[in-house]
PDB file of C-alpha atoms and ligand atoms in Angstrom:
ATOM      1  CA  MET F   1       3.844 -15.241   5.141  1.00 95.00           C
ATOM      2  CA  GLU F   2       6.480 -17.597   6.557  1.00 97.00           C
ATOM      3  CA  TRP F   3       7.451 -15.026   9.222  1.00 98.00           C
ATOM      4  CA  ALA F   4       3.802 -14.244   9.979  1.00 98.00           C
ATOM      5  CA  LEU F   5       2.937 -17.909  10.591  1.00 98.00           C
ATOM      6  CA  ALA F   6       6.112 -18.377  12.651  1.00 98.00           C
ATOM      7  CA  ASN F   7       5.230 -15.361  14.824  1.00 98.00           C
ATOM      8  CA  LEU F   8       1.647 -16.588  15.261  1.00 98.00           C
ATOM      9  CA  LEU F   9       2.694 -20.121  16.225  1.00 98.00           C
ATOM     10  CA  ASN F  10       5.118 -18.687  18.792  1.00 98.00           C
ATOM     11  CA  HIS F  11       2.230 -16.591  20.184  1.00 98.00           C
ATOM     12  CA  PRO F  12      -0.822 -18.885  20.440  1.00 97.00           C
ATOM     13  CA  ASP F  13      -2.776 -16.171  22.312  1.00 98.00           C
ATOM     14  CA  VAL F  14      -2.452 -13.866  19.267  1.00 98.00           C
ATOM     15  CA  LEU F  15      -3.439 -16.689  16.894  1.00 98.00           C
ATOM     16  CA  GLY F  16      -6.459 -17.427  19.110  1.00 98.00           C
ATOM     17  CA  LYS F  17      -7.578 -13.770  19.009  1.00 98.00           C
ATOM     18  CA  ALA F  18      -7.212 -13.669  15.213  1.00 98.00           C
ATOM     19  CA  LYS F  19      -9.259 -16.863  14.856  1.00 97.00           C
ATOM     20  CA  ALA F  20     -11.961 -15.501  17.173  1.00 97.00           C
ATOM     21  CA  GLU F  21     -12.123 -12.263  15.157  1.00 98.00           C
ATOM     22  CA  LEU F  22     -12.471 -14.163  11.874  1.00 97.00           C
ATOM     23  CA  ASP F  23     -15.109 -16.518  13.316  1.00 95.00           C
ATOM     24  CA  ALA F  24     -17.104 -13.601  14.754  1.00 97.00           C
ATOM     25  CA  ARG F  25     -16.857 -11.194  11.805  1.00 97.00           C
ATOM     26  CA  VAL F  26     -16.706 -13.514   8.783  1.00 95.00           C
ATOM     27  CA  GLY F  27     -18.269 -16.750  10.076  1.00 91.00           C
ATOM     28  CA  ASP F  28     -18.847 -19.834   7.939  1.00 88.00           C
ATOM     29  CA  ARG F  29     -17.623 -18.558   4.597  1.00 91.00           C
ATOM     30  CA  LEU F  30     -14.194 -17.683   3.255  1.00 92.00           C
ATOM     31  CA  ILE F  31     -12.795 -14.195   3.955  1.00 95.00           C
ATOM     32  CA  GLU F  32     -13.206 -11.708   1.095  1.00 96.00           C
ATOM     33  CA  GLU F  33     -12.035  -8.160   0.425  1.00 96.00           C
ATOM     34  CA  SER F  34     -15.231  -6.549   1.736  1.00 97.00           C
ATOM     35  CA  ASP F  35     -14.439  -8.043   5.194  1.00 97.00           C
ATOM     36  CA  PHE F  36     -11.076  -6.293   5.561  1.00 96.00           C
ATOM     37  CA  ALA F  37     -12.425  -3.139   7.234  1.00 95.00           C
ATOM     38  CA  LYS F  38     -13.925  -5.290  10.026  1.00 96.00           C
ATOM     39  CA  LEU F  39     -10.709  -7.243  10.682  1.00 97.00           C
ATOM     40  CA  HIS F  40      -8.683  -4.743  12.707  1.00 96.00           C
ATOM     41  CA  TYR F  41      -6.755  -7.313  14.689  1.00 97.00           C
ATOM     42  CA  LEU F  42      -5.697  -9.249  11.574  1.00 98.00           C
ATOM     43  CA  GLN F  43      -4.468  -5.972  10.039  1.00 97.00           C
ATOM     44  CA  SER F  44      -2.500  -5.255  13.212  1.00 97.00           C
ATOM     45  CA  ILE F  45      -0.891  -8.705  12.988  1.00 98.00           C
ATOM     46  CA  ILE F  46       0.223  -7.967   9.414  1.00 98.00           C
ATOM     47  CA  SER F  47       1.746  -4.638  10.534  1.00 96.00           C
ATOM     48  CA  GLU F  48       3.458  -6.088  13.593  1.00 97.00           C
ATOM     49  CA  ASN F  49       4.899  -8.871  11.437  1.00 98.00           C
ATOM     50  CA  LEU F  50       6.282  -6.312   8.946  1.00 98.00           C
ATOM     51  CA  ARG F  51       7.724  -4.297  11.854  1.00 97.00           C
ATOM     52  CA  LEU F  52       9.741  -7.184  13.287  1.00 98.00           C
ATOM     53  CA  CYS F  53      10.351  -8.995  10.003  1.00 97.00           C
ATOM     54  CA  PRO F  54      10.531  -6.374   7.235  1.00 97.00           C
ATOM     55  CA  VAL F  55      10.829  -7.966   3.802  1.00 96.00           C
ATOM     56  CA  THR F  56      13.564  -5.472   2.856  1.00 95.00           C
ATOM     57  CA  PRO F  57      15.416  -4.647   6.119  1.00 96.00           C
ATOM     58  CA  LEU F  58      17.638  -2.215   4.226  1.00 95.00           C
ATOM     59  CA  ILE F  59      15.509   0.038   2.031  1.00 95.00           C
ATOM     60  CA  PRO F  60      17.002   0.057  -1.511  1.00 94.00           C
ATOM     61  CA  PRO F  61      19.593   2.826  -1.925  1.00 95.00           C
ATOM     62  CA  HIS F  62      18.582   6.415  -2.608  1.00 95.00           C
ATOM     63  CA  MET F  63      20.771   9.219  -3.973  1.00 95.00           C
ATOM     64  CA  PRO F  64      19.934  12.934  -3.602  1.00 95.00           C
ATOM     65  CA  SER F  65      20.346  14.900  -6.840  1.00 96.00           C
ATOM     66  CA  SER F  66      21.217  18.075  -4.882  1.00 97.00           C
ATOM     67  CA  ASP F  67      22.847  18.807  -1.517  1.00 98.00           C
ATOM     68  CA  CYS F  68      20.473  18.326   1.422  1.00 96.00           C
ATOM     69  CA  THR F  69      20.349  17.954   5.207  1.00 96.00           C
ATOM     70  CA  ILE F  70      19.105  14.724   6.812  1.00 91.00           C
ATOM     71  CA  GLY F  71      18.731  14.557  10.587  1.00 88.00           C
ATOM     72  CA  GLY F  72      21.115  17.508  10.934  1.00 95.00           C
ATOM     73  CA  TYR F  73      23.799  15.944   8.701  1.00 95.00           C
ATOM     74  CA  HIS F  74      24.929  17.637   5.502  1.00 97.00           C
ATOM     75  CA  VAL F  75      24.494  15.151   2.636  1.00 97.00           C
ATOM     76  CA  PRO F  76      26.200  16.160  -0.641  1.00 98.00           C
ATOM     77  CA  ALA F  77      24.498  15.419  -3.970  1.00 98.00           C
ATOM     78  CA  GLY F  78      25.387  11.954  -5.275  1.00 98.00           C
ATOM     79  CA  THR F  79      25.764  10.335  -1.821  1.00 98.00           C
ATOM     80  CA  ILE F  80      24.341   6.813  -1.693  1.00 97.00           C
ATOM     81  CA  ILE F  81      22.027   6.452   1.311  1.00 95.00           C
ATOM     82  CA  PHE F  82      20.680   3.274   2.862  1.00 93.00           C
ATOM     83  CA  VAL F  83      17.881   3.500   5.434  1.00 94.00           C
ATOM     84  CA  ASN F  84      17.895   0.654   7.934  1.00 95.00           C
ATOM     85  CA  ALA F  85      14.203  -0.184   8.450  1.00 96.00           C
ATOM     86  CA  TRP F  86      15.037  -3.225  10.608  1.00 97.00           C
ATOM     87  CA  SER F  87      16.878  -1.083  13.129  1.00 97.00           C
ATOM     88  CA  LEU F  88      14.277   1.725  13.055  1.00 96.00           C
ATOM     89  CA  HIS F  89      11.513  -0.828  13.719  1.00 97.00           C
ATOM     90  CA  ARG F  90      13.347  -2.119  16.819  1.00 97.00           C
ATOM     91  CA  ASP F  91      14.590   1.199  18.203  1.00 97.00           C
ATOM     92  CA  PRO F  92      13.746   1.273  21.941  1.00 97.00           C
ATOM     93  CA  SER F  93      13.516   5.079  21.853  1.00 96.00           C
ATOM     94  CA  LEU F  94      10.625   4.765  19.351  1.00 95.00           C
ATOM     95  CA  TRP F  95       8.881   1.528  20.380  1.00 95.00           C
ATOM     96  CA  ASP F  96       7.773   0.196  23.738  1.00 95.00           C
ATOM     97  CA  ASP F  97       9.218  -3.318  24.310  1.00 96.00           C
ATOM     98  CA  PRO F  98      10.441  -3.424  20.676  1.00 97.00           C
ATOM     99  CA  GLU F  99      11.614  -7.056  20.569  1.00 97.00           C
ATOM    100  CA  SER F 100       8.169  -8.441  21.519  1.00 98.00           C
ATOM    101  CA  PHE F 101       5.499  -9.451  19.021  1.00 98.00           C
ATOM    102  CA  LYS F 102       2.494  -7.364  20.127  1.00 97.00           C
ATOM    103  CA  PRO F 103      -0.066  -6.574  17.372  1.00 97.00           C
ATOM    104  CA  GLU F 104      -2.022  -4.543  19.965  1.00 96.00           C
ATOM    105  CA  ARG F 105       0.518  -1.710  19.579  1.00 94.00           C
ATOM    106  CA  PHE F 106      -1.016  -0.962  16.135  1.00 94.00           C
ATOM    107  CA  GLU F 107      -4.584  -0.956  17.445  1.00 90.00           C
ATOM    108  CA  SER F 108      -4.656   2.333  19.356  1.00 73.00           C
ATOM    109  CA  GLY F 109      -4.438   4.347  16.132  1.00 63.00           C
ATOM    110  CA  SER F 110      -4.043   7.738  17.813  1.00 55.00           C
ATOM    111  CA  GLY F 111      -0.759   9.601  17.578  1.00 59.00           C
ATOM    112  CA  PHE F 112       1.028   6.930  15.543  1.00 71.00           C
ATOM    113  CA  ASP F 113       4.150   8.352  13.889  1.00 81.00           C
ATOM    114  CA  ALA F 114       4.255   6.973  10.327  1.00 83.00           C
ATOM    115  CA  CYS F 115       7.990   7.829  10.030  1.00 88.00           C
ATOM    116  CA  LYS F 116       8.955   5.059  12.454  1.00 94.00           C
ATOM    117  CA  PHE F 117       7.226   2.274  10.467  1.00 96.00           C
ATOM    118  CA  ILE F 118       8.520   2.028   6.898  1.00 96.00           C
ATOM    119  CA  PRO F 119       8.230  -1.563   5.546  1.00 97.00           C
ATOM    120  CA  PHE F 120       7.311  -0.052   2.155  1.00 97.00           C
ATOM    121  CA  GLY F 121       9.766   2.858   2.344  1.00 96.00           C
ATOM    122  CA  MET F 122       8.313   6.352   2.371  1.00 92.00           C
ATOM    123  CA  GLY F 123       7.998   9.479   0.255  1.00 90.00           C
ATOM    124  CA  ARG F 124       7.864   9.820  -3.520  1.00 90.00           C
ATOM    125  CA  ARG F 125       9.735   6.571  -4.226  1.00 92.00           C
ATOM    126  CA  SER F 126       7.893   4.410  -1.669  1.00 96.00           C
ATOM    127  CA  CYS F 127       6.432   1.101  -2.808  1.00 97.00           C
ATOM    128  CA  PRO F 128       3.514   1.623  -5.223  1.00 98.00           C
ATOM    129  CA  GLY F 129       2.427  -1.977  -4.541  1.00 98.00           C
ATOM    130  CA  ASP F 130       1.751  -1.484  -0.807  1.00 97.00           C
ATOM    131  CA  GLY F 131      -2.043  -1.520  -1.134  1.00 96.00           C
ATOM    132  CA  LEU F 132      -2.012  -4.671  -3.265  1.00 98.00           C
ATOM    133  CA  ALA F 133       0.577  -6.335  -0.994  1.00 98.00           C
ATOM    134  CA  ASN F 134      -1.476  -5.591   2.147  1.00 97.00           C
ATOM    135  CA  ARG F 135      -4.643  -6.971   0.564  1.00 97.00           C
ATOM    136  CA  VAL F 136      -2.912 -10.167  -0.571  1.00 98.00           C
ATOM    137  CA  MET F 137      -1.350 -10.635   2.887  1.00 98.00           C
ATOM    138  CA  ILE F 138      -4.664 -10.162   4.730  1.00 98.00           C
ATOM    139  CA  LEU F 139      -6.482 -12.485   2.329  1.00 98.00           C
ATOM    140  CA  THR F 140      -3.794 -15.195   2.461  1.00 98.00           C
ATOM    141  CA  LEU F 141      -3.131 -15.121   6.204  1.00 98.00           C
ATOM    142  CA  GLY F 142      -6.844 -14.792   6.972  1.00 98.00           C
ATOM    143  CA  SER F 143      -7.667 -17.832   4.797  1.00 96.00           C
ATOM    144  CA  LEU F 144      -4.881 -19.904   6.366  1.00 97.00           C
ATOM    145  CA  ILE F 145      -6.148 -19.103   9.887  1.00 97.00           C
ATOM    146  CA  GLN F 146      -9.793 -19.701   8.946  1.00 96.00           C
ATOM    147  CA  CYS F 147      -9.278 -22.997   7.178  1.00 95.00           C
ATOM    148  CA  PHE F 148      -6.662 -24.792   9.307  1.00 96.00           C
ATOM    149  CA  GLU F 149      -5.678 -25.540  12.901  1.00 96.00           C
ATOM    150  CA  TRP F 150      -1.911 -24.970  12.978  1.00 97.00           C
ATOM    151  CA  GLU F 151       0.569 -26.660  15.299  1.00 96.00           C
ATOM    152  CA  ARG F 152       4.303 -26.542  15.800  1.00 96.00           C
ATOM    153  CA  VAL F 153       6.285 -29.696  15.056  1.00 94.00           C
ATOM    154  CA  GLY F 154       7.387 -30.839  18.540  1.00 88.00           C
ATOM    155  CA  GLY F 155       6.880 -28.593  21.533  1.00 83.00           C
ATOM    156  CA  ASP F 156       9.760 -26.188  20.953  1.00 91.00           C
ATOM    157  CA  LYS F 157       9.331 -22.542  19.991  1.00 95.00           C
ATOM    158  CA  ILE F 158      10.100 -21.772  16.356  1.00 97.00           C
ATOM    159  CA  ASP F 159      13.649 -20.572  15.794  1.00 96.00           C
ATOM    160  CA  MET F 160      13.390 -16.985  14.503  1.00 97.00           C
ATOM    161  CA  ALA F 161      17.043 -16.646  13.377  1.00 97.00           C
ATOM    162  CA  GLU F 162      17.279 -14.302  10.370  1.00 96.00           C
ATOM    163  CA  LYS F 163      19.495 -14.095   7.337  1.00 93.00           C
ATOM    164  CA  THR F 164      19.506 -11.008   5.134  1.00 85.00           C
ATOM    165  CA  VAL F 165      20.621 -10.827   1.529  1.00 85.00           C
ATOM    166  CA  MET F 166      18.412  -8.218  -0.178  1.00 87.00           C
ATOM    167  CA  THR F 167      15.362  -9.614   1.587  1.00 93.00           C
ATOM    168  CA  MET F 168      15.136 -11.240   5.011  1.00 94.00           C
ATOM    169  CA  PHE F 169      14.930 -15.050   5.158  1.00 93.00           C
ATOM    170  CA  LYS F 170      14.393 -17.524   7.988  1.00 97.00           C
ATOM    171  CA  VAL F 171      17.609 -19.493   8.547  1.00 97.00           C
ATOM    172  CA  GLU F 172      15.533 -22.584   9.425  1.00 95.00           C
ATOM    173  CA  PRO F 173      12.709 -23.006   6.892  1.00 96.00           C
ATOM    174  CA  LEU F 174       9.342 -23.161   8.661  1.00 97.00           C
ATOM    175  CA  GLU F 175       7.768 -26.581   9.237  1.00 96.00           C
ATOM    176  CA  LEU F 176       4.248 -26.801  10.695  1.00 96.00           C
ATOM    177  CA  MET F 177       1.414 -29.320  10.966  1.00 96.00           C
ATOM    178  CA  CYS F 178      -2.148 -28.452  10.070  1.00 96.00           C
ATOM    179  CA  ARG F 179      -5.640 -29.942  10.316  1.00 95.00           C
ATOM    180  CA  ALA F 180      -8.636 -28.761   8.318  1.00 94.00           C
ATOM    181  CA  ARG F 181     -11.206 -26.687  10.271  1.00 92.00           C
ATOM    182  CA  PRO F 182     -14.949 -27.216   9.610  1.00 86.00           C
ATOM    183  CA  VAL F 183     -15.161 -24.143   7.347  1.00 84.00           C
ATOM    184  CA  LEU F 184     -12.868 -25.902   4.847  1.00 86.00           C
ATOM    185  CA  ASP F 185     -15.146 -28.985   4.727  1.00 82.00           C
ATOM    186  CA  MET F 186     -18.072 -26.683   3.987  1.00 80.00           C
ATOM    187  CA  LEU F 187     -16.183 -24.876   1.242  1.00 79.00           C
ATOM    188  CA  LEU F 188     -15.157 -28.114  -0.439  1.00 81.00           C
ATOM    189  CA  SER F 189     -18.518 -29.912  -0.140  1.00 77.00           C
TER     190      SER F 189
HETATM  191  C1  HEM O 201       5.013  -7.253   1.231  1.00 79.99           C
HETATM  192  C2  HEM O 201       5.214  -6.852  -0.030  1.00 79.99           C
HETATM  193  C3  HEM O 201       6.116  -5.703  -0.426  1.00 79.99           C
HETATM  194  C4  HEM O 201       7.048  -5.020   0.306  1.00 79.99           C
HETATM  195  C5  HEM O 201       7.440  -5.211   1.779  1.00 79.99           C
HETATM  196  C6  HEM O 201       7.619  -4.011  -0.575  1.00 79.99           C
HETATM  197  C7  HEM O 201       8.595  -3.100  -0.180  1.00 79.99           C
HETATM  198  C8  HEM O 201       9.169  -2.164  -1.019  1.00 79.99           C
HETATM  199  C9  HEM O 201      10.189  -1.239  -0.630  1.00 79.99           C
HETATM  200  C10 HEM O 201      10.803  -1.127   0.766  1.00 79.99           C
HETATM  201  C11 HEM O 201      10.500  -0.478  -1.712  1.00 79.99           C
HETATM  202  C12 HEM O 201      11.554   0.643  -1.793  1.00 79.99           C
HETATM  203  C13 HEM O 201      10.929   1.964  -1.404  1.00 79.99           C
HETATM  204  C14 HEM O 201      11.941   3.080  -1.331  1.00 79.99           C
HETATM  205  O1  HEM O 201      12.946   3.037  -2.074  1.00 79.99           O
HETATM  206  O2  HEM O 201      11.769   4.004  -0.525  1.00 79.99           O
HETATM  207  C15 HEM O 201       9.674  -0.929  -2.811  1.00 79.99           C
HETATM  208  C16 HEM O 201       9.683  -0.394  -4.078  1.00 79.99           C
HETATM  209  C17 HEM O 201       8.888  -0.823  -5.106  1.00 79.99           C
HETATM  210  N1  HEM O 201       7.905  -1.782  -5.048  1.00 79.99           N
HETATM  211 FE1  HEM O 201       7.419  -2.881  -3.415  1.00 79.99          FE
HETATM  212  N2  HEM O 201       7.034  -4.102  -1.807  1.00 79.99           N
HETATM  213  C18 HEM O 201       6.094  -5.116  -1.762  1.00 79.99           C
HETATM  214  C19 HEM O 201       5.243  -5.494  -2.779  1.00 79.99           C
HETATM  215  C20 HEM O 201       5.186  -4.904  -4.016  1.00 79.99           C
HETATM  216  C21 HEM O 201       4.205  -5.211  -5.047  1.00 79.99           C
HETATM  217  C22 HEM O 201       3.066  -6.233  -4.865  1.00 79.99           C
HETATM  218  C23 HEM O 201       4.505  -4.444  -6.124  1.00 79.99           C
HETATM  219  C24 HEM O 201       3.830  -4.351  -7.468  1.00 79.99           C
HETATM  220  C25 HEM O 201       2.651  -4.864  -7.737  1.00 79.99           C
HETATM  221  C26 HEM O 201       5.667  -3.631  -5.783  1.00 79.99           C
HETATM  222  C27 HEM O 201       6.280  -2.733  -6.626  1.00 79.99           C
HETATM  223  C28 HEM O 201       7.332  -1.904  -6.285  1.00 79.99           C
HETATM  224  C29 HEM O 201       7.986  -0.955  -7.200  1.00 79.99           C
HETATM  225  C30 HEM O 201       7.654  -0.766  -8.684  1.00 79.99           C
HETATM  226  C31 HEM O 201       8.961  -0.285  -6.460  1.00 79.99           C
HETATM  227  C32 HEM O 201       9.917   0.807  -6.957  1.00 79.99           C
HETATM  228  C33 HEM O 201       9.303   2.180  -6.708  1.00 79.99           C
HETATM  229  C34 HEM O 201      10.223   3.335  -7.131  1.00 79.99           C
HETATM  230  O3  HEM O 201      11.454   3.152  -7.147  1.00 79.99           O
HETATM  231  O4  HEM O 201       9.724   4.417  -7.427  1.00 79.99           O
HETATM  232  N3  HEM O 201       6.038  -3.930  -4.502  1.00 79.99           N
HETATM  233  N4  HEM O 201       8.853  -1.956  -2.354  1.00 79.99           N
END
């Protein structure tokens, strides 16, 4: 969520489009699960955020139980393999303008190669919580956009420097200012 808000505040045009989508498709009540199918742009924002800022940049290690071939390389049984999702998600041979935050790239839908986008891993041991995680992210980010006007502290762009241990942190913790939007007054009254 911290990365998602940071990306949105560095791209006010994207934040504006997300707000317009929520206002048009949800209106004067709080977002709920039945709205998700109508919120394509918000879903694209979540995906684009996971592409540039994957929670686990290095997918946890895997070990084949028998010899196999991966990408033309012979991999003996027992080899420990790390897949670098961060690097895959920014590979210029797979993504157009990979360093830019552009949720629109997830909107076209047609011909998207699932193997190049793996924030939840892939295959038999991929994350079983991906559906739950996506729902929680859409609900949380959607509510934060609906209920508050967000602003950066000072005029400067947010520093996106990363630090990776097992998961990927912001070096500078995010600080933002917010004001309640009218929908919040209505919800609380
Ligand atoms: C944004 C949120 C999340 C992200 C980015 C994420 C990402 C991942 C990744 C990359 C893996 C490793 C997949 C692999 O080895 O190929 C994993 C495994 C796993 N995740 Fe998640 N996860 C998230 C949320 C959740 C939630 C909400 C749950 C449970 C409710 C969950 C449960 C698990 C479990 C049990 C595994 C191990 C699966 C196995 O080894 O078979 N995760 N997750």
